[in-house]
mmCIF file of C-alpha atoms in Angstrom:
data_model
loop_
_atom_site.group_PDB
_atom_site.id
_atom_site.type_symbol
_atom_site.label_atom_id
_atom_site.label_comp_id
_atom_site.label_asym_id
_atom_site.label_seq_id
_atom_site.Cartn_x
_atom_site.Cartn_y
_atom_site.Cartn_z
ATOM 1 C CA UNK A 1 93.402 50.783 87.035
ATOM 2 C CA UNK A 2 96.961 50.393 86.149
ATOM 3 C CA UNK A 3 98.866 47.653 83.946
ATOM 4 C CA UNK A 4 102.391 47.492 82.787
ATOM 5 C CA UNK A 5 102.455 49.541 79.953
ATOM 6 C CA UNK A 6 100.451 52.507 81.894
ATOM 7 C CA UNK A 7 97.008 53.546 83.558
ATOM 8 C CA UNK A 8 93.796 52.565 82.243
ATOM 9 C CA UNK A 9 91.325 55.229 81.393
ATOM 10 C CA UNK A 10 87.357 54.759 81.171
ATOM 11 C CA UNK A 11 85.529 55.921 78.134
ATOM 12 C CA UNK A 12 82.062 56.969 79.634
ATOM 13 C CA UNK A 13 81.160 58.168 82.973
ATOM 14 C CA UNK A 14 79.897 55.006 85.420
ATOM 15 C CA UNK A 15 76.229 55.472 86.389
ATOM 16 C CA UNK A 16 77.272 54.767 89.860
ATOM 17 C CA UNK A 17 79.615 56.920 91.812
ATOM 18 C CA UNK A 18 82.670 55.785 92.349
ATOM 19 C CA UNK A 19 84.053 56.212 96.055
ATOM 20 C CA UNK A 20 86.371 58.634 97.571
ATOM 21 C CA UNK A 21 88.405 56.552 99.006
ATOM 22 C CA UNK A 22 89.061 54.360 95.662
ATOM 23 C CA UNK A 23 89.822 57.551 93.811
ATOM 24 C CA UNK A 24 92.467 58.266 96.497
ATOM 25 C CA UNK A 25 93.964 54.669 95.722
ATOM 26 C CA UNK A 26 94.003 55.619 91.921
ATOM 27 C CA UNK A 27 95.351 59.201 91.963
ATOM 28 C CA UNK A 28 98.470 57.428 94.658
ATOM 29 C CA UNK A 29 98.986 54.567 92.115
ATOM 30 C CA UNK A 30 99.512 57.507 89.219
ATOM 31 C CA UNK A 31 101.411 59.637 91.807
ATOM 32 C CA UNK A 32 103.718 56.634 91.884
ATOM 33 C CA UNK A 33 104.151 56.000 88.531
ATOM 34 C CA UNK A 34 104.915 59.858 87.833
ATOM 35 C CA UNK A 35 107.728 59.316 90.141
ATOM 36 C CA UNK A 36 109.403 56.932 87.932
ATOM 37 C CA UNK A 37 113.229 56.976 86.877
ATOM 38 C CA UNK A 38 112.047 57.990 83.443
ATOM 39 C CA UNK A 39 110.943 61.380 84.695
ATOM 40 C CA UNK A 40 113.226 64.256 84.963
ATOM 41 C CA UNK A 41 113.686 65.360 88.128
ATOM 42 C CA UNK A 42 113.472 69.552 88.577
ATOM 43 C CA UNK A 43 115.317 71.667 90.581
ATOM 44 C CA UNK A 44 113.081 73.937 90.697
ATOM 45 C CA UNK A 45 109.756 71.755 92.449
ATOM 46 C CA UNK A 46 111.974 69.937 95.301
ATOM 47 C CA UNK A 47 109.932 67.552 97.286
ATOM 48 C CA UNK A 48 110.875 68.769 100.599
ATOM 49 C CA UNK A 49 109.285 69.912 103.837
ATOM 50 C CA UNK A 50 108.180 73.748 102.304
ATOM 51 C CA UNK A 51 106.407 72.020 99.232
ATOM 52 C CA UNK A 52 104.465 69.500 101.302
ATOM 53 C CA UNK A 53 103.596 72.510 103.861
ATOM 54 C CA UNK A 54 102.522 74.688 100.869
ATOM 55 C CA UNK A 55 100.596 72.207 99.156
ATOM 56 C CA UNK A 56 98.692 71.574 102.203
ATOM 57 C CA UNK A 57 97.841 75.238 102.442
ATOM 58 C CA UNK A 58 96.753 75.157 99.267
ATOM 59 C CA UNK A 59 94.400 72.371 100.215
ATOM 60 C CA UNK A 60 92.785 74.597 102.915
ATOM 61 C CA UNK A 61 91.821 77.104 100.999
ATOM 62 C CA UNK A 62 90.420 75.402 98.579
ATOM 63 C CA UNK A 63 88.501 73.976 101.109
ATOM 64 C CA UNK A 64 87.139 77.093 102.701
ATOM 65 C CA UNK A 65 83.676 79.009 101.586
ATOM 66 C CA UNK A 66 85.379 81.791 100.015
ATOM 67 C CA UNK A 67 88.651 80.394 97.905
ATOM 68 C CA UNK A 68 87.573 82.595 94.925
ATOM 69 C CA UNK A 69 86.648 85.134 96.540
ATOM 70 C CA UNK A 70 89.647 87.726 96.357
ATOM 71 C CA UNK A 71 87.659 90.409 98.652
ATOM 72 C CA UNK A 72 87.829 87.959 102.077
ATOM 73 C CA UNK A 73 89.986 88.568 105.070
ATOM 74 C CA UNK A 74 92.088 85.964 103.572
ATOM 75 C CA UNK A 75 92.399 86.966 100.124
ATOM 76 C CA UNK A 76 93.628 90.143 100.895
ATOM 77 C CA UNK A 77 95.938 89.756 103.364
ATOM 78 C CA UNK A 78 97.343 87.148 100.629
ATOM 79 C CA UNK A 79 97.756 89.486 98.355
ATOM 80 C CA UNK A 80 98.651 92.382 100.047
ATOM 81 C CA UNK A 81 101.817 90.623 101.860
ATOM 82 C CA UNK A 82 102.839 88.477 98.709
ATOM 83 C CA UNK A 83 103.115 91.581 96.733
ATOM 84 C CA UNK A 84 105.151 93.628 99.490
ATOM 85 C CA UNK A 85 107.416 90.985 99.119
ATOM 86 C CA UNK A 86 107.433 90.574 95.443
ATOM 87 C CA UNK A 87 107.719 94.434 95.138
ATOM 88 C CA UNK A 88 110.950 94.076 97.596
ATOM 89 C CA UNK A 89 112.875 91.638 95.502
ATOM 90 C CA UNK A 90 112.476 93.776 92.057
ATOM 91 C CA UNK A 91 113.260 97.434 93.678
ATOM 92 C CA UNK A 92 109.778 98.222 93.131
ATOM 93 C CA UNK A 93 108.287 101.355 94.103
ATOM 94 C CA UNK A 94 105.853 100.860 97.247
ATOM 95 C CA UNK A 95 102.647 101.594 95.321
ATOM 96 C CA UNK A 96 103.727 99.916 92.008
ATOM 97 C CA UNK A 97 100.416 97.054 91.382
ATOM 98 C CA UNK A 98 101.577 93.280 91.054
ATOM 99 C CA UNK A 99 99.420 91.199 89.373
ATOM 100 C CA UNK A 100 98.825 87.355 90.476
ATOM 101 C CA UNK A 101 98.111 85.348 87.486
ATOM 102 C CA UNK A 102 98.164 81.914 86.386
ATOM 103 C CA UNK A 103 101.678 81.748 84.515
ATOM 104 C CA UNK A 104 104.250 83.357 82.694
ATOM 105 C CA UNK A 105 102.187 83.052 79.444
ATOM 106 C CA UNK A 106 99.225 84.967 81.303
ATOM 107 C CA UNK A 107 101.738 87.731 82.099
ATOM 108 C CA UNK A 108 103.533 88.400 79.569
ATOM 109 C CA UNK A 109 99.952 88.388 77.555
ATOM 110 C CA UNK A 110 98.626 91.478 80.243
ATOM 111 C CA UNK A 111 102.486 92.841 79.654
ATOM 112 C CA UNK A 112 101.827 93.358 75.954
ATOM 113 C CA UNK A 113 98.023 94.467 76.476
ATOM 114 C CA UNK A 114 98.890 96.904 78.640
ATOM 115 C CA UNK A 115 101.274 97.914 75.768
ATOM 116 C CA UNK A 116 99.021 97.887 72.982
ATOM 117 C CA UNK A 117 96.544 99.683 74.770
ATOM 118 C CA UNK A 118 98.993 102.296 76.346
ATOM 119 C CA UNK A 119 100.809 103.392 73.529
ATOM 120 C CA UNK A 120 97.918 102.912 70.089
ATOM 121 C CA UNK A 121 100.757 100.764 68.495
ATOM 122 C CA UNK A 122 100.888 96.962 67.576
ATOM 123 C CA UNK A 123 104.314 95.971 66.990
ATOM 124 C CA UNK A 124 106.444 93.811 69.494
ATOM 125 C CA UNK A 125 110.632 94.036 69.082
ATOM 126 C CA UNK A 126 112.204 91.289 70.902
ATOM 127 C CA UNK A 127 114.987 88.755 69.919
ATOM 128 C CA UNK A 128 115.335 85.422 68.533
ATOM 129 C CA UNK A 129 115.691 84.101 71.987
ATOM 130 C CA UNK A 130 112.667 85.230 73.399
ATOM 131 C CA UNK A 131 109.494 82.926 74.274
ATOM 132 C CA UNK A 132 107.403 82.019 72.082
ATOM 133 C CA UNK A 133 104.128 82.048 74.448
ATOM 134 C CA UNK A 134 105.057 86.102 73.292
ATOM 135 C CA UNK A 135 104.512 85.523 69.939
ATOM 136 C CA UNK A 136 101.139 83.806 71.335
ATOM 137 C CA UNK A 137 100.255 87.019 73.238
ATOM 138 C CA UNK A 138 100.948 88.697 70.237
ATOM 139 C CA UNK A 139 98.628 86.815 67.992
ATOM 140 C CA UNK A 140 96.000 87.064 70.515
ATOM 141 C CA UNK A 141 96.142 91.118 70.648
ATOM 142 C CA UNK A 142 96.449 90.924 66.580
ATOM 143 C CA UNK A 143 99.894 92.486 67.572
ATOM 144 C CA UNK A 144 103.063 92.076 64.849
ATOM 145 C CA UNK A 145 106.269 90.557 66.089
ATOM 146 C CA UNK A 146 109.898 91.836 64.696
ATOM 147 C CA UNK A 147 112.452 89.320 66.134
ATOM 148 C CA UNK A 148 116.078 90.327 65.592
ATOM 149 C CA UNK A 149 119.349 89.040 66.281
ATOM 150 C CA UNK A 150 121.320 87.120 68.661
ATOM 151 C CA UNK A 151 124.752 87.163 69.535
ATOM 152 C CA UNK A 152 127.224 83.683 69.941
ATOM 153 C CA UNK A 153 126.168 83.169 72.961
ATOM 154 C CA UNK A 154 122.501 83.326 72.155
ATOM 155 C CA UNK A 155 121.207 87.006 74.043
ATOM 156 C CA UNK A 156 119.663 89.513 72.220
ATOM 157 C CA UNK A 157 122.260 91.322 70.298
ATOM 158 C CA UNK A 158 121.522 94.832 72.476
ATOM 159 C CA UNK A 159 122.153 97.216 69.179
ATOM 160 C CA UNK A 160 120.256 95.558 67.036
ATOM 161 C CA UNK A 161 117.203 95.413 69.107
ATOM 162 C CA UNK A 162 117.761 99.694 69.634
ATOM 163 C CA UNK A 163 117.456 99.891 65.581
ATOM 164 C CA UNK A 164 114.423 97.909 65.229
ATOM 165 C CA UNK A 165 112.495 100.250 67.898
ATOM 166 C CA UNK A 166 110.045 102.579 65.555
ATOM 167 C CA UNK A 167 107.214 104.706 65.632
ATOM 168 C CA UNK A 168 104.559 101.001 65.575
ATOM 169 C CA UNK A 169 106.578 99.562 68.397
ATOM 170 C CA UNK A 170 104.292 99.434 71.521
ATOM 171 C CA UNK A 171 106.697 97.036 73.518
ATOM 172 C CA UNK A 172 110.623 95.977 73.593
ATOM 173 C CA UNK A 173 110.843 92.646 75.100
ATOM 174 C CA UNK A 174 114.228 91.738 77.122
ATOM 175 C CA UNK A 175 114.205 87.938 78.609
ATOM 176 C CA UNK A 176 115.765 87.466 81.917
ATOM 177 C CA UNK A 177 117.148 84.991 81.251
ATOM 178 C CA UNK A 178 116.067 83.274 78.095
ATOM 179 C CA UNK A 179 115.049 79.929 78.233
ATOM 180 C CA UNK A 180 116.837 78.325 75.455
ATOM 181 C CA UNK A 181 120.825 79.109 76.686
ATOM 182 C CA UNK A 182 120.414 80.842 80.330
ATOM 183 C CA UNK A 183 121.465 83.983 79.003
ATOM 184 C CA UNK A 184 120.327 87.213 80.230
ATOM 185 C CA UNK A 185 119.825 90.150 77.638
ATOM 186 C CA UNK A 186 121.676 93.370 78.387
ATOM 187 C CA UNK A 187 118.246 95.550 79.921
ATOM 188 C CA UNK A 188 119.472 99.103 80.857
ATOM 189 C CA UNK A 189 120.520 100.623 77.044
ATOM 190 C CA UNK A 190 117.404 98.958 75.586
ATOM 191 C CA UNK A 191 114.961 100.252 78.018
ATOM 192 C CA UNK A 192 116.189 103.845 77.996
ATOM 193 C CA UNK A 193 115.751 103.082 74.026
ATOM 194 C CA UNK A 194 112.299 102.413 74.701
ATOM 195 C CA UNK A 195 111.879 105.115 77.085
ATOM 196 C CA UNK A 196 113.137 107.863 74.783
ATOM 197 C CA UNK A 197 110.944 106.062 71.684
ATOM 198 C CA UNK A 198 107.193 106.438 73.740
ATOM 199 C CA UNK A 199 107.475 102.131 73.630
ATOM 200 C CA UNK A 200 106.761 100.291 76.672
ATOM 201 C CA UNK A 201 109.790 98.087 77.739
ATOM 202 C CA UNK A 202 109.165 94.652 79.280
ATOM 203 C CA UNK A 203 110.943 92.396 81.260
ATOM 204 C CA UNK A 204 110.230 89.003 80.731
ATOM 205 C CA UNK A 205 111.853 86.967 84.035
ATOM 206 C CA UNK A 206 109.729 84.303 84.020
ATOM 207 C CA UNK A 207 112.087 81.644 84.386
ATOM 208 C CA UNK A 208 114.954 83.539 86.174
ATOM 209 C CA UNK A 209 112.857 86.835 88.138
ATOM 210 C CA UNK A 210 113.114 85.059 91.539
ATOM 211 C CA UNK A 211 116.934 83.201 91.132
ATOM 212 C CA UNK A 212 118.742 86.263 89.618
ATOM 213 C CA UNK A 213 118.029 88.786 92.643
ATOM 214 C CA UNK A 214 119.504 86.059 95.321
ATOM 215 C CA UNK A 215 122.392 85.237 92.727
ATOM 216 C CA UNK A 216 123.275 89.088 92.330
ATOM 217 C CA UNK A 217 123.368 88.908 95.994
ATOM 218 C CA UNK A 218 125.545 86.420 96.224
ATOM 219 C CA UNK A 219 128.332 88.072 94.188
ATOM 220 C CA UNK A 220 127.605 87.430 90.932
ATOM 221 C CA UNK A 221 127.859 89.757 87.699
ATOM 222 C CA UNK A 222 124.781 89.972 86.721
ATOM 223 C CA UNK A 223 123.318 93.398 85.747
ATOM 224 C CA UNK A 224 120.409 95.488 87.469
ATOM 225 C CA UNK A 225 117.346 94.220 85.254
ATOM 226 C CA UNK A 226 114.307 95.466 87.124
ATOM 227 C CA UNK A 227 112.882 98.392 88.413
ATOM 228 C CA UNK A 228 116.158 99.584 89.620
ATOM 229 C CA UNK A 229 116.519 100.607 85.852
ATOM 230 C CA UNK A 230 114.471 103.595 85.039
ATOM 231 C CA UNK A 231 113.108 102.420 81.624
ATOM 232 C CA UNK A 232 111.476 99.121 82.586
ATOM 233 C CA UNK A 233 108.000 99.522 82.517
ATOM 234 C CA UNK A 234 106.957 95.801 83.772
ATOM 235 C CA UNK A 235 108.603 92.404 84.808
ATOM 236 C CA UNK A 236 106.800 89.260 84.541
ATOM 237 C CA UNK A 237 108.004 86.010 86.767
ATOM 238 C CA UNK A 238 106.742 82.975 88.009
ATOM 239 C CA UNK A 239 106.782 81.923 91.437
ATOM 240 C CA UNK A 240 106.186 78.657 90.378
ATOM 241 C CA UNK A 241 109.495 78.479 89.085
ATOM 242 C CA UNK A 242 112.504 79.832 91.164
ATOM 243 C CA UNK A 243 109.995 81.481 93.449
ATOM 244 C CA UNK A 244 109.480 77.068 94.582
ATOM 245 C CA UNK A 245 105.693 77.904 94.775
ATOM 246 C CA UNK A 246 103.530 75.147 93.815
ATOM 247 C CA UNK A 247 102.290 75.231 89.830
ATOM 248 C CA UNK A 248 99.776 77.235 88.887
ATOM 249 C CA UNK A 249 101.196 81.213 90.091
ATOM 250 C CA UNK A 250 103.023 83.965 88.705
ATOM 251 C CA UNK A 251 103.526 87.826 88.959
ATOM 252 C CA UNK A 252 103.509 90.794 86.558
ATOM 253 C CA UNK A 253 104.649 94.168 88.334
ATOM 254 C CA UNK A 254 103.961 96.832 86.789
ATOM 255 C CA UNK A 255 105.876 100.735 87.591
ATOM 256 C CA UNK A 256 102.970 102.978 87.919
ATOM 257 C CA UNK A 257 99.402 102.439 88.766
ATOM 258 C CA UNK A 258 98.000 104.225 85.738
ATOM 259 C CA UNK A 259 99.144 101.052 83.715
ATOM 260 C CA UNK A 260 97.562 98.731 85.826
ATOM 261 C CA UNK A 261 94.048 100.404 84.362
ATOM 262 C CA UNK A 262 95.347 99.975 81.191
ATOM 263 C CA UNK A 263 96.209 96.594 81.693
ATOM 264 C CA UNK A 264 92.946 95.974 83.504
ATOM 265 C CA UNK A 265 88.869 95.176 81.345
ATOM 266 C CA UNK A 266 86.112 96.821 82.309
ATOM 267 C CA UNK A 267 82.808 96.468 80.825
ATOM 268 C CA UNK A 268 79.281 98.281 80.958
ATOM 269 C CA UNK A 269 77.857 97.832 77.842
ATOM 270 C CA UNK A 270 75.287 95.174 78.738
ATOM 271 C CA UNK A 271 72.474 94.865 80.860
ATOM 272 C CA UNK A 272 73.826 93.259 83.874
ATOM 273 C CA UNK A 273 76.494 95.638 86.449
ATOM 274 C CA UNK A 274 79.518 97.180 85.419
ATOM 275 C CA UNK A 275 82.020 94.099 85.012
ATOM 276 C CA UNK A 276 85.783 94.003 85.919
ATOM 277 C CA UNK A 277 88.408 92.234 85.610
ATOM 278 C CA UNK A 278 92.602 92.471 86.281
ATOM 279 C CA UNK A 279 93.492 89.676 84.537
ATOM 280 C CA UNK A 280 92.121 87.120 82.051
ATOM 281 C CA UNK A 281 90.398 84.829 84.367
ATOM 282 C CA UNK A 282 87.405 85.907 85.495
ATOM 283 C CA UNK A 283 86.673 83.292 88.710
ATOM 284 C CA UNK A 284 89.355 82.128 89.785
ATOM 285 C CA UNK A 285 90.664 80.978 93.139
ATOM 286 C CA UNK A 286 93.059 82.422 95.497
ATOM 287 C CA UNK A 287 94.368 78.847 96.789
ATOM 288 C CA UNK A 288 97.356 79.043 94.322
ATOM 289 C CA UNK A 289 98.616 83.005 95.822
ATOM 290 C CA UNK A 290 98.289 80.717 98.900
ATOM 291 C CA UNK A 291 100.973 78.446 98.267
ATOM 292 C CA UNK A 292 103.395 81.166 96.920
ATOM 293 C CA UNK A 293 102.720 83.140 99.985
ATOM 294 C CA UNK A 294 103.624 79.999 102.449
ATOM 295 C CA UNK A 295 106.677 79.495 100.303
ATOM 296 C CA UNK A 296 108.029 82.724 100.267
ATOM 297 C CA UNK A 297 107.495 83.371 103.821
ATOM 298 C CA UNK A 298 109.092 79.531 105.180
ATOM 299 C CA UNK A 299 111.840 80.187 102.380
ATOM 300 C CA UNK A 300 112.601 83.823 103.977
ATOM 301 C CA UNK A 301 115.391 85.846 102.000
ATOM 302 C CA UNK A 302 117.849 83.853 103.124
ATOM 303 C CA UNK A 303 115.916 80.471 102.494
ATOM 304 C CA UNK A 304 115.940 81.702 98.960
ATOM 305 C CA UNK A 305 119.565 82.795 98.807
ATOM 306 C CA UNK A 306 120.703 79.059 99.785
ATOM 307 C CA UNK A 307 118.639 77.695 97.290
ATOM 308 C CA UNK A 308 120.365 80.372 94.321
ATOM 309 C CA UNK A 309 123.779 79.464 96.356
ATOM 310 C CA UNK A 310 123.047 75.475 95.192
ATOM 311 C CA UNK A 311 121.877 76.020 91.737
ATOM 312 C CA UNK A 312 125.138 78.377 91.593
ATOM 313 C CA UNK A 313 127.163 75.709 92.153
ATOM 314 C CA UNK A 314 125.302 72.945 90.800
ATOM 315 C CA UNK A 315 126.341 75.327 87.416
ATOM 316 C CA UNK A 316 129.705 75.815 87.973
ATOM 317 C CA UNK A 317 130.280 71.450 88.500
ATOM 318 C CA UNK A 318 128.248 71.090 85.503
ATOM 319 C CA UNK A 319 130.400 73.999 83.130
ATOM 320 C CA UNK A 320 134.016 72.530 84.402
ATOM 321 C CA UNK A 321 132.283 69.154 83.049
ATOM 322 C CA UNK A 322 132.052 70.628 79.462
#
């Protein structure tokens, strides 16, 4: 299947089946080439003992009658114990709802729904640094974007994003850190901002939500970003990224249950039963919570805090390189 120049790919489905066996040869000739020199190699996705133990959980569940069924023995104890120890990491209160979805774009998409639909609004203030998959959320929910200002060091310039906050603004986005310089945004003045103006501030941690609690912890100054500050309404962040889980899982936490509903569809209008859903899937398996939950739990706290120690210092021998 494979040449010199790359894999081979057939244009029409063969009339025969092709054997399972000789599809496992393919997919570990592929997994070979995508571990070529030519690939960047991620800190985040280490091929170590807790991945392979993870993805083989993963694997299992998959495998089992019920993977998408998120109302098994399984399922729940999956969630139930993944969000205890999501809600522990962001000072969340012990009833707030955490949402498993299938990235950061997912959750920062529910983030600004649950915005829209909270406060009658449709305007989004966030910076120049922030993500663009926002300004996708935002096109989806026919919501209007105000970017504003960065400082030289590329955060959200905090002032600036306080003016912009008016009487359209259903959400204040602060990024956590942005993904473009590392930098975190300045959260606490903003969200009391937001607080004061009726607008729902979120917390987009996507990329840093579960590196910048362990790096706090280890001494550095980084400021309180989550629910510890009283004006953040919701924090989105991937456990597919610092959280080591394999690809495919993410939270959003949300403060108060009463957001969660607004965050959540529901649907009667037809002749079938009431539908429901939390998130924008519909089916969808539970496999992927799997692997987050047998990460966090072989990672522990302090598994976690060794990992933010070596991307601490990996940073510091990079910066006295510049």
């Amino acid at each position: 299947m494979t040449d010199n120049t790359g894999p081979r790919y057939r244009d029409v489905l063969p009339a025969k089946g092709v054997g399972g066996s000789a599809l496992a040869n393919e997919v570990d000739e592929l997994v070979v080439m995508d571990r070529a020199p030519h690939l960047p190699v991620s800190s985040i996705h280490p091929p170590d003992a807790v991945r392979q133990q993870a993805c083989a959980i993963v694997g299992r569940v998959y495998a089992s009658p019920g993977d998408w069924h998120w109302s098994t023995p399984l399922a729940k104890k999956l969630v139930a114990e993944t969000a205890a120890f999501v809600r522990s990491i962001f000072a969340a209160p012990a009833n707030a709802p955490v949402l498993f979805t299938a990235g950061g774009s997912e959750s920062n998409l529910l983030a600004l729904k649950g915005a829209r639909d909270a406060t009658r609004r449709h305007e989004v203030v966030m910076a120049q640094s922030a993500h663009p998959c926002l300004d996708k959320a935002a096109a989806v929910l026919d919501m209007t974007v105000v970017r504003t200002a960065v400082d030289g060091e590329g955060r959200a310039e905090t002032q600036a994003l306080i003016e912009s906050i008016g009487p359209q603004t259903a959400a204040v986005v602060l990024s956590m850190p942005c993904d473009s310089r590392g930098v975190c945004d300045t959260v606490a003045p903003v969200a009391e901002a937001a607080r004061l103006s009726g607008s729902w501030c979120h917390v987009d941690a996507c990329l840093g939500g579960y590196l910048v609690p362990f790096l706090k912890g280890l001494g550095r100054p980084l400021a309180d970003f989550d629910f510890a500050v009283p004006g953040v309404r919701s924090i989105s962040a991937d456990l597919h990224k610092y959280g080591y889980a394999p690809t495919g899982i993410s939270s959003l936490l949300v403060r108060d249950a009463a957001d969660e509903d607004v965050i959540g569809f529901r649907f009667d209008g037809w002749n079938g039963s009431p539908y429901a859903s939390a998130t924008m899937a519909g089916t969808r398996s539970v496999a992927p919570l799997a692997g987050a939950w047998a990460t966090l739990l072989q990672l522990g706290r302090d598994g976690l805090s060794e990992r933010a120690a070596s991307v601490a210092s990996w940073t510091d021998r990079l910066a006295g390189m510049v």
